mmCIF file of C-alpha atoms in Angstrom:
data_model
loop_
_atom_site.group_PDB
_atom_site.id
_atom_site.type_symbol
_atom_site.label_atom_id
_atom_site.label_comp_id
_atom_site.label_asym_id
_atom_site.label_seq_id
_atom_site.Cartn_x
_atom_site.Cartn_y
_atom_site.Cartn_z
ATOM 1 C CA MET A 1 -39.347 7.283 2.526
ATOM 2 C CA VAL A 2 -36.266 5.972 4.364
ATOM 3 C CA SER A 3 -35.966 2.166 4.410
ATOM 4 C CA VAL A 4 -35.112 0.142 7.587
ATOM 5 C CA GLY A 5 -31.981 -0.819 5.647
ATOM 6 C CA ALA A 6 -30.485 2.696 5.377
ATOM 7 C CA ILE A 7 -31.511 3.514 9.116
ATOM 8 C CA CYS A 8 -29.812 0.241 10.310
ATOM 9 C CA LEU A 9 -26.509 1.372 8.405
ATOM 10 C CA THR A 10 -26.329 4.807 9.174
ATOM 11 C CA SER A 11 -26.741 4.165 12.743
ATOM 12 C CA GLY A 12 -24.261 1.381 12.949
ATOM 13 C CA VAL A 13 -21.664 3.791 11.120
ATOM 14 C CA ALA A 14 -22.173 6.312 13.478
ATOM 15 C CA LEU A 15 -21.939 3.866 16.393
ATOM 16 C CA ILE A 16 -18.579 2.608 15.226
ATOM 17 C CA MET A 17 -17.285 6.215 14.904
ATOM 18 C CA TYR A 18 -18.754 6.624 18.639
ATOM 19 C CA THR A 19 -16.822 3.757 19.629
ATOM 20 C CA ALA A 20 -13.614 4.673 18.108
ATOM 21 C CA TYR A 21 -14.219 8.220 19.799
ATOM 22 C CA ALA A 22 -14.631 6.389 23.214
ATOM 23 C CA VAL A 23 -11.698 4.197 22.642
ATOM 24 C CA VAL A 24 -9.362 7.324 22.122
ATOM 25 C CA LEU A 25 -10.609 8.781 25.068
ATOM 26 C CA TYR A 26 -9.939 5.562 27.052
ATOM 27 C CA ARG A 27 -6.600 5.621 25.937
ATOM 28 C CA ASP A 28 -6.010 9.269 26.914
ATOM 29 C CA GLU A 29 -7.249 8.502 30.404
ATOM 30 C CA MET A 30 -4.871 5.334 30.501
ATOM 31 C CA LYS A 31 -2.021 7.706 29.759
ATOM 32 C CA LEU A 32 -2.969 10.537 31.969
ATOM 33 C CA THR A 33 -3.365 7.937 35.067
ATOM 34 C CA GLN A 34 0.175 6.148 33.664
ATOM 35 C CA GLN A 35 -1.561 2.626 33.736
ATOM 36 C CA GLU A 36 -0.615 0.192 30.705
ATOM 37 C CA PHE A 37 -3.047 -0.311 28.260
ATOM 38 C CA GLU A 38 -3.973 -4.070 28.247
ATOM 39 C CA GLY A 39 -7.186 -4.043 26.145
ATOM 40 C CA LEU A 40 -10.424 -2.373 25.825
ATOM 41 C CA PRO A 41 -13.534 -2.556 28.601
ATOM 42 C CA PRO A 42 -15.860 -5.151 27.993
ATOM 43 C CA GLN A 43 -18.450 -2.532 27.415
ATOM 44 C CA LEU A 44 -16.509 -0.786 24.438
ATOM 45 C CA VAL A 45 -16.121 -4.265 23.156
ATOM 46 C CA THR A 46 -19.935 -4.933 23.080
ATOM 47 C CA LEU A 47 -20.645 -1.818 21.521
ATOM 48 C CA LEU A 48 -18.213 -2.258 18.646
ATOM 49 C CA ALA A 49 -19.845 -5.852 17.992
ATOM 50 C CA GLY A 50 -23.150 -4.606 18.204
ATOM 51 C CA ALA A 51 -22.683 -1.698 15.876
ATOM 52 C CA VAL A 52 -20.582 -3.889 13.145
ATOM 53 C CA GLY A 53 -24.016 -6.100 13.449
ATOM 54 C CA ILE A 54 -26.218 -3.321 13.011
ATOM 55 C CA ALA A 55 -24.109 -2.163 10.060
ATOM 56 C CA THR A 56 -24.041 -5.605 8.580
ATOM 57 C CA LEU A 57 -27.879 -5.746 8.787
ATOM 58 C CA GLY A 58 -28.191 -2.644 7.398
ATOM 59 C CA MET A 59 -25.800 -3.443 4.253
ATOM 60 C CA TYR A 60 -27.772 -6.783 3.820
ATOM 61 C CA ARG A 61 -31.272 -4.954 4.046
ATOM 62 C CA LEU A 62 -30.039 -2.680 1.388
ATOM 63 C CA SER A 63 -28.518 -4.947 -0.939
ATOM 64 C CA GLY A 64 -31.714 -6.484 -2.206
ATOM 65 C CA ASP A 65 -32.302 -9.999 -3.105
ATOM 66 C CA LEU A 66 -29.649 -12.565 -3.948
ATOM 67 C CA ARG A 67 -29.634 -13.902 -7.399
ATOM 68 C CA PRO A 68 -27.304 -16.936 -8.322
ATOM 69 C CA ILE A 69 -24.680 -16.206 -10.925
ATOM 70 C CA ALA A 70 -25.776 -17.639 -14.542
ATOM 71 C CA VAL A 71 -23.370 -19.036 -16.413
ATOM 72 C CA THR A 72 -23.438 -18.448 -20.297
ATOM 73 C CA LYS A 73 -23.208 -20.912 -22.980
ATOM 74 C CA GLY A 74 -19.882 -19.205 -24.035
ATOM 75 C CA GLN A 75 -18.117 -19.617 -21.063
ATOM 76 C CA HIS A 76 -16.526 -22.439 -19.717
ATOM 77 C CA SER A 77 -15.049 -22.986 -15.944
ATOM 78 C CA MET A 78 -11.158 -22.864 -16.169
ATOM 79 C CA ASP A 79 -9.391 -25.708 -14.777
ATOM 80 C CA LEU A 80 -6.200 -23.934 -13.056
ATOM 81 C CA ASN A 81 -4.586 -27.371 -12.305
ATOM 82 C CA SER A 82 -4.018 -27.783 -16.361
ATOM 83 C CA LEU A 83 -1.954 -24.405 -16.119
ATOM 84 C CA ARG A 84 0.755 -25.916 -13.745
ATOM 85 C CA THR A 85 3.671 -27.620 -14.788
ATOM 86 C CA ASP A 86 5.619 -30.195 -12.941
ATOM 87 C CA PHE A 87 8.623 -28.023 -12.569
ATOM 88 C CA MET A 88 9.314 -24.195 -12.334
ATOM 89 C CA SER A 89 12.403 -22.483 -12.374
ATOM 90 C CA PHE A 90 12.887 -18.856 -10.957
ATOM 91 C CA ASN A 91 15.775 -16.938 -12.736
ATOM 92 C CA HIS A 92 16.903 -14.395 -10.061
ATOM 93 C CA ARG A 93 20.258 -12.803 -9.101
ATOM 94 C CA SER A 94 21.430 -14.875 -6.318
ATOM 95 C CA ARG A 95 24.218 -16.329 -8.179
ATOM 96 C CA ALA A 96 25.376 -12.843 -8.017
ATOM 97 C CA ILE A 97 25.748 -12.971 -4.340
ATOM 98 C CA PRO A 98 29.340 -14.520 -3.729
ATOM 99 C CA MET A 99 29.009 -17.681 -1.174
ATOM 100 C CA THR A 100 32.020 -16.514 1.136
ATOM 101 C CA ILE A 101 31.494 -12.969 2.675
ATOM 102 C CA PRO A 102 34.290 -11.003 3.718
ATOM 103 C CA ALA A 103 33.942 -10.238 7.300
ATOM 104 C CA VAL A 104 34.028 -6.834 8.034
ATOM 105 C CA ASP A 105 36.388 -5.280 10.410
#
């Protein structure tokens, strides 16, 4: 049996693809009428937002229950501040560039 999450995910992805196709048709129509493209119409923006929401709901439903991350005894958290030094020196090739560059005629 197909789950609700799979149906939501499939329909969400299909609606996203349909919205992309509708945007291409809209841009072609704008080019034919020689109008400047200023943005998408609100219907397409609403359709895209709904499609992303449905696809996100489908992925959430398919993913299952969220579980906490268990840290074992052998793993310790790293303190990244202890790896930083007070002063870092970067040796790069900027000293090879002359300070005065002659003008090009």
